CSV table of N, CA and C in Angstrom, one decimal:
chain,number,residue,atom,x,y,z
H,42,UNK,N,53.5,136.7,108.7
H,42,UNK,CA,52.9,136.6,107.4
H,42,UNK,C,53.1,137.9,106.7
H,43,UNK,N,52.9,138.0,105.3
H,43,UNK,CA,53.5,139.1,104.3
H,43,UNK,C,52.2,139.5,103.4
H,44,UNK,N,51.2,138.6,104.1
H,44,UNK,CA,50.2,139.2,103.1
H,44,UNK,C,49.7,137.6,102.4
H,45,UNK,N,50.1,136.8,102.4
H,45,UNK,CA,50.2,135.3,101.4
H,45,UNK,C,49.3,134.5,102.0
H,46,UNK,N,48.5,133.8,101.0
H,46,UNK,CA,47.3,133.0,101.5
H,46,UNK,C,48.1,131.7,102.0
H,47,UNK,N,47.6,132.0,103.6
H,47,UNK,CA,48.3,130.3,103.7
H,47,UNK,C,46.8,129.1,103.9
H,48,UNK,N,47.0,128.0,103.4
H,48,UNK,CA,46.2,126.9,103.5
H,48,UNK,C,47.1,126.0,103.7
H,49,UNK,N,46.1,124.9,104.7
H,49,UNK,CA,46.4,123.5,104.6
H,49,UNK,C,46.7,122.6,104.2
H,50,UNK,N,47.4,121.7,104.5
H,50,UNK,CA,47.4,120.8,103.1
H,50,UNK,C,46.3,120.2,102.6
H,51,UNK,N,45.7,119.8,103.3
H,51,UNK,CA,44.4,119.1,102.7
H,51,UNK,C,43.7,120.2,102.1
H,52,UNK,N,43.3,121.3,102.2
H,52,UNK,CA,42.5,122.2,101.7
H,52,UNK,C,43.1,122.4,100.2
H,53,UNK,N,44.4,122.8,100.1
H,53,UNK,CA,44.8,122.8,98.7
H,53,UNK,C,44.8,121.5,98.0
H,54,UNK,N,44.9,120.4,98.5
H,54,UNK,CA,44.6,119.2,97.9
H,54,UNK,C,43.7,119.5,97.0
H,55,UNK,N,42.5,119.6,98.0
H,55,UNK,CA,41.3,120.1,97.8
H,55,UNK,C,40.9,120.6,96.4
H,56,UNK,N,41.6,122.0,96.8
H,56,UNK,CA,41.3,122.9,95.8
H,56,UNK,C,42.4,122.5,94.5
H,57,UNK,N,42.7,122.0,94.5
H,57,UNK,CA,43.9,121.6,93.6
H,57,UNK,C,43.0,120.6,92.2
H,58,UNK,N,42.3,119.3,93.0
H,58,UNK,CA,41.4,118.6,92.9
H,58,UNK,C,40.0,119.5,92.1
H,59,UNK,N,39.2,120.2,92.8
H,59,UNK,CA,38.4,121.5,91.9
H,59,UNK,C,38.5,121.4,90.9
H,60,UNK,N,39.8,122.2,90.8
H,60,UNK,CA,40.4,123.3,89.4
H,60,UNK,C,40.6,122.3,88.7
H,61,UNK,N,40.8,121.5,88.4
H,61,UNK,CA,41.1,120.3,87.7
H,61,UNK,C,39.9,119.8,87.1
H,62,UNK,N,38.8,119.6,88.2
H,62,UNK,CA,37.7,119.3,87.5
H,62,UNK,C,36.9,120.3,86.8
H,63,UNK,N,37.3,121.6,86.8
H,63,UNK,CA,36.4,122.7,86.3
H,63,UNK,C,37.2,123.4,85.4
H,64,UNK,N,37.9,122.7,84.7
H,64,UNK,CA,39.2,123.2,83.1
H,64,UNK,C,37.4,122.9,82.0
H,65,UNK,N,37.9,123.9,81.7
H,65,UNK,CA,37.2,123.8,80.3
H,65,UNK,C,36.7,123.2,79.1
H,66,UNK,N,35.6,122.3,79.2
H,66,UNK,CA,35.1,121.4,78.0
H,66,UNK,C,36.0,121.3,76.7
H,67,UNK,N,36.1,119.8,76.5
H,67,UNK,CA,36.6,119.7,75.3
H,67,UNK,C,35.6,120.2,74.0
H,68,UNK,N,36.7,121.0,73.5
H,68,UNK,CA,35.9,121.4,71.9
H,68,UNK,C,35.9,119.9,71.3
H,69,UNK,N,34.4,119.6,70.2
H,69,UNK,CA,34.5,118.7,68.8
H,69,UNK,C,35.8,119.6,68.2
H,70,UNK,N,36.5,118.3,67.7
H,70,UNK,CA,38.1,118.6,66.8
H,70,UNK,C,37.4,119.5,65.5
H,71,UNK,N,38.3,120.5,65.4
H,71,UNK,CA,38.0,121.8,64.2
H,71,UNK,C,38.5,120.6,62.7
H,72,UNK,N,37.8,121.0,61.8
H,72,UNK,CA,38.1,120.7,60.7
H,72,UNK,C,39.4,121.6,60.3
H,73,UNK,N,40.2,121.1,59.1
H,73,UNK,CA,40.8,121.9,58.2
H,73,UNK,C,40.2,123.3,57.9
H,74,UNK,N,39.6,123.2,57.4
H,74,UNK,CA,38.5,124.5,57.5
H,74,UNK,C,38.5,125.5,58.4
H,75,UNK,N,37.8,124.7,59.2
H,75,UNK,CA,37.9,125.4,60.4
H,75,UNK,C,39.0,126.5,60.8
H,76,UNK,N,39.6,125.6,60.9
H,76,UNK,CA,40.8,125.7,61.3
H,76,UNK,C,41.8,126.9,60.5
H,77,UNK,N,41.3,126.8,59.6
H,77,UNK,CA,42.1,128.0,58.6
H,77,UNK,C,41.5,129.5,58.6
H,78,UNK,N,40.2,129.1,58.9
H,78,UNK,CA,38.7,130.2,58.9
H,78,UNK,C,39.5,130.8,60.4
H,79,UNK,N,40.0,130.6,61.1
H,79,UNK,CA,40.0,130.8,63.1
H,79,UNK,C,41.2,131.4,62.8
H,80,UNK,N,42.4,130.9,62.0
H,80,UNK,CA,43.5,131.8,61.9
H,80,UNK,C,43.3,132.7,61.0
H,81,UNK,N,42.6,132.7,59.9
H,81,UNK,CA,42.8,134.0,59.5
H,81,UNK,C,41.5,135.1,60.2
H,82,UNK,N,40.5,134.8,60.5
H,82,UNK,CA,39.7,135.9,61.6
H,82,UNK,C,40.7,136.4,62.7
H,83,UNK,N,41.6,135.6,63.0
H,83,UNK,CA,42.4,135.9,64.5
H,83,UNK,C,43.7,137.1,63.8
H,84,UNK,N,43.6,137.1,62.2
H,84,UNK,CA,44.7,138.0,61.9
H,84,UNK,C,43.6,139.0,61.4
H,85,UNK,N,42.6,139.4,61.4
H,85,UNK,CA,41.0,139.9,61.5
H,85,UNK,C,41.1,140.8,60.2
H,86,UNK,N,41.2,139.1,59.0
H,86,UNK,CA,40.5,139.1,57.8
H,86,UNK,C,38.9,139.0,57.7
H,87,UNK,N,38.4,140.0,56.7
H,87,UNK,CA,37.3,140.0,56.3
H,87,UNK,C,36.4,138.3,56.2
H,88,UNK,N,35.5,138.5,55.8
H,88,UNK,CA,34.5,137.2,55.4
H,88,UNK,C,35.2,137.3,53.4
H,89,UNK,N,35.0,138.5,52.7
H,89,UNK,CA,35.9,139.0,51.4
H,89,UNK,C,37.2,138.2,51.3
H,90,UNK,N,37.7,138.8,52.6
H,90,UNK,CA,39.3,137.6,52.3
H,90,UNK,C,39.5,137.0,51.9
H,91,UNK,N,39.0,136.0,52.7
H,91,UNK,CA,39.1,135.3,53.8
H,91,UNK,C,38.6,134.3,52.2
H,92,UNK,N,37.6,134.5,51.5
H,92,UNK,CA,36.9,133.8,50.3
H,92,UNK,C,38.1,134.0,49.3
H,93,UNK,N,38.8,135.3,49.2
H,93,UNK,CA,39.8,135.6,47.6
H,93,UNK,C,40.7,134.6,48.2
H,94,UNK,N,41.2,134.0,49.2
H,94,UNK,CA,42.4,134.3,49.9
H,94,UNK,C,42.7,132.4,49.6
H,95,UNK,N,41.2,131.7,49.6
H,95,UNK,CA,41.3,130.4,50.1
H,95,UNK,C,40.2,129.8,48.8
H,96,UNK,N,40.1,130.5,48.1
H,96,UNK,CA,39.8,130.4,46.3
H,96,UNK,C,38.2,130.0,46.9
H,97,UNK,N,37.6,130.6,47.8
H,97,UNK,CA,35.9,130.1,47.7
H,97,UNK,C,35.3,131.1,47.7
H,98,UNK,N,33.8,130.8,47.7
H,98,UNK,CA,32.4,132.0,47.5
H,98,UNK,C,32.5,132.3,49.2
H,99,UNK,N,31.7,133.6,49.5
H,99,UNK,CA,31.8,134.2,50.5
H,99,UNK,C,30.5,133.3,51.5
H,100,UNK,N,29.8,133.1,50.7
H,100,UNK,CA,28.6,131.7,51.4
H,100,UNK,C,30.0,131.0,52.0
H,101,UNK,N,30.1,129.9,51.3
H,101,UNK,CA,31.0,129.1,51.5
H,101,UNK,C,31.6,129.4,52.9
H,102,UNK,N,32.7,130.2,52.9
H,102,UNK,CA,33.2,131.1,54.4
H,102,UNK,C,32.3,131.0,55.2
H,103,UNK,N,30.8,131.5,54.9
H,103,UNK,CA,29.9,131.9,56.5
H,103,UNK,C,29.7,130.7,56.5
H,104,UNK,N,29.6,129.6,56.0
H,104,UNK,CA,28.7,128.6,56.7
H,104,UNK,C,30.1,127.7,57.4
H,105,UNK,N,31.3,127.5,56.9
H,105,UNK,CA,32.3,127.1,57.7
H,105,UNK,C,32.4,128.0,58.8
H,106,UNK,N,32.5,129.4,58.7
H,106,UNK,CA,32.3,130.1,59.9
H,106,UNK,C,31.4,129.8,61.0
H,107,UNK,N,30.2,129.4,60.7
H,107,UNK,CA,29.1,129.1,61.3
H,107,UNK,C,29.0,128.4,62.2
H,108,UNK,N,30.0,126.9,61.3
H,108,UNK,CA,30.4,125.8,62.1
H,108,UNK,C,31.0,125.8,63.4
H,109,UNK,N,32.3,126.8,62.8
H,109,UNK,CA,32.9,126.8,63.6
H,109,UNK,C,32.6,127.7,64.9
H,110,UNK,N,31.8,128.1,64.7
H,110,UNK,CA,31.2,129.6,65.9
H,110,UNK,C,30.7,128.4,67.0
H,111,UNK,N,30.1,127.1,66.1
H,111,UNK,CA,28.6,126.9,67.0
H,111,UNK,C,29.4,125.2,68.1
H,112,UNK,N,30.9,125.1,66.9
H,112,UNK,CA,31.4,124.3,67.8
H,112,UNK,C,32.1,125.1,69.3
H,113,UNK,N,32.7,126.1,68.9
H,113,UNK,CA,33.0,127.0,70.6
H,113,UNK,C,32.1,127.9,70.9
H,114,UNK,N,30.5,127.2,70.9
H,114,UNK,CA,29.4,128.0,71.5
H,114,UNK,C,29.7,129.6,71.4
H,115,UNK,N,30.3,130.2,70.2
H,115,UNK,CA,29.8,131.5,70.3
H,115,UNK,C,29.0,132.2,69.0
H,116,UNK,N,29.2,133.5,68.7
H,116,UNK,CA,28.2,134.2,68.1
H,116,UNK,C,29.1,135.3,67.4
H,117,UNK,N,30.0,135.4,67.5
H,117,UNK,CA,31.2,136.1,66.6
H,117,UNK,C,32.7,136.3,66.5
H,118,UNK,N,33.4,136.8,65.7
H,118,UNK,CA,34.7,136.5,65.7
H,118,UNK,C,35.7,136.5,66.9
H,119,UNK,N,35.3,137.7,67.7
H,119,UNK,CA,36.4,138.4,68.5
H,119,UNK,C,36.0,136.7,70.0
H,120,UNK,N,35.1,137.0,69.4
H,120,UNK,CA,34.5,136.0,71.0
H,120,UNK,C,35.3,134.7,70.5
H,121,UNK,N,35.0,134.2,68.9
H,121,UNK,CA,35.7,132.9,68.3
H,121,UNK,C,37.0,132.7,68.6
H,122,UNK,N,38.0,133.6,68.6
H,122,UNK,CA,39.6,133.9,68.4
H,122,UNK,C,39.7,133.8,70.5
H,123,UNK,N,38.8,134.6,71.3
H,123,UNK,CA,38.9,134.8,72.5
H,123,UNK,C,38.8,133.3,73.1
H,124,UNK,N,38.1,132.2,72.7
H,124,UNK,CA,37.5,131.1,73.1
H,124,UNK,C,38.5,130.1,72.8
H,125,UNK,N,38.9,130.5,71.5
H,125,UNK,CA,40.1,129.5,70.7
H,125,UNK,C,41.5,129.4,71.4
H,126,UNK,N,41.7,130.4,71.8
H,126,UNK,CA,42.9,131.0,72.5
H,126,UNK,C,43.0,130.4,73.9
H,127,UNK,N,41.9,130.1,74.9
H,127,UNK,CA,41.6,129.5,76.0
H,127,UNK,C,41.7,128.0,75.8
H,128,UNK,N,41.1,127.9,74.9
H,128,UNK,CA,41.2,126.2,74.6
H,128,UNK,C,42.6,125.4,73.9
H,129,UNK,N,43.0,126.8,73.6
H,129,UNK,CA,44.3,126.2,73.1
H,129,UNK,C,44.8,126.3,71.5
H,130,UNK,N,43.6,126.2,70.8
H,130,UNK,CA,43.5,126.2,69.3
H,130,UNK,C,44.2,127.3,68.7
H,131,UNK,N,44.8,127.9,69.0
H,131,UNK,CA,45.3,129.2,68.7
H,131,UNK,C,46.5,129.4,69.0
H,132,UNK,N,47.8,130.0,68.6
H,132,UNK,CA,49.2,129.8,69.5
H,132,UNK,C,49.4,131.8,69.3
């Protein structure tokens, strides 16, 4: 041996089986919105911007922000973009 995990076949079945069941919850689908709010935080535009940028009030922004925080259960940008990026939402 060289150091390398060896398992069983059945054991990696196994674990193979696991990992598969323990992938990460599907997100509710991002709106347009959303979805535009996630890329430009991810290029880490202001809430300011983010409003001149996409012709709305800065309200407007937080509460699509909001949405979208509370669909990938978090509580701020860096976490939002970090969550998005796991899930896929993000290239």
């Amino acid at each position: 041996m060289r150091g390398e995990l060896v398992l069983a076949p059945t054991a990696g079945r196994q674990l193979t089986a696991e990992l598969r069941r323990q992938r990460l919850p599907e997100s509710p689908p991002l709106t347009v919105r959303e979805q535009q709010m996630l890329e430009r935080i991810a290029e880490g535009q202001s809430v300011a911007e983010i409003a001149e940028g996409l012709y709305l009030s800065q309200a407007t922004v937080k509460t699509h922000l909001r949405s979208l925080y509370a669909k990938l259960e978090v509580s701020e940008p860096a976490a939002a973009v970090a969550a998005a990026m796991r899930r896929g939402l993000l290239t």
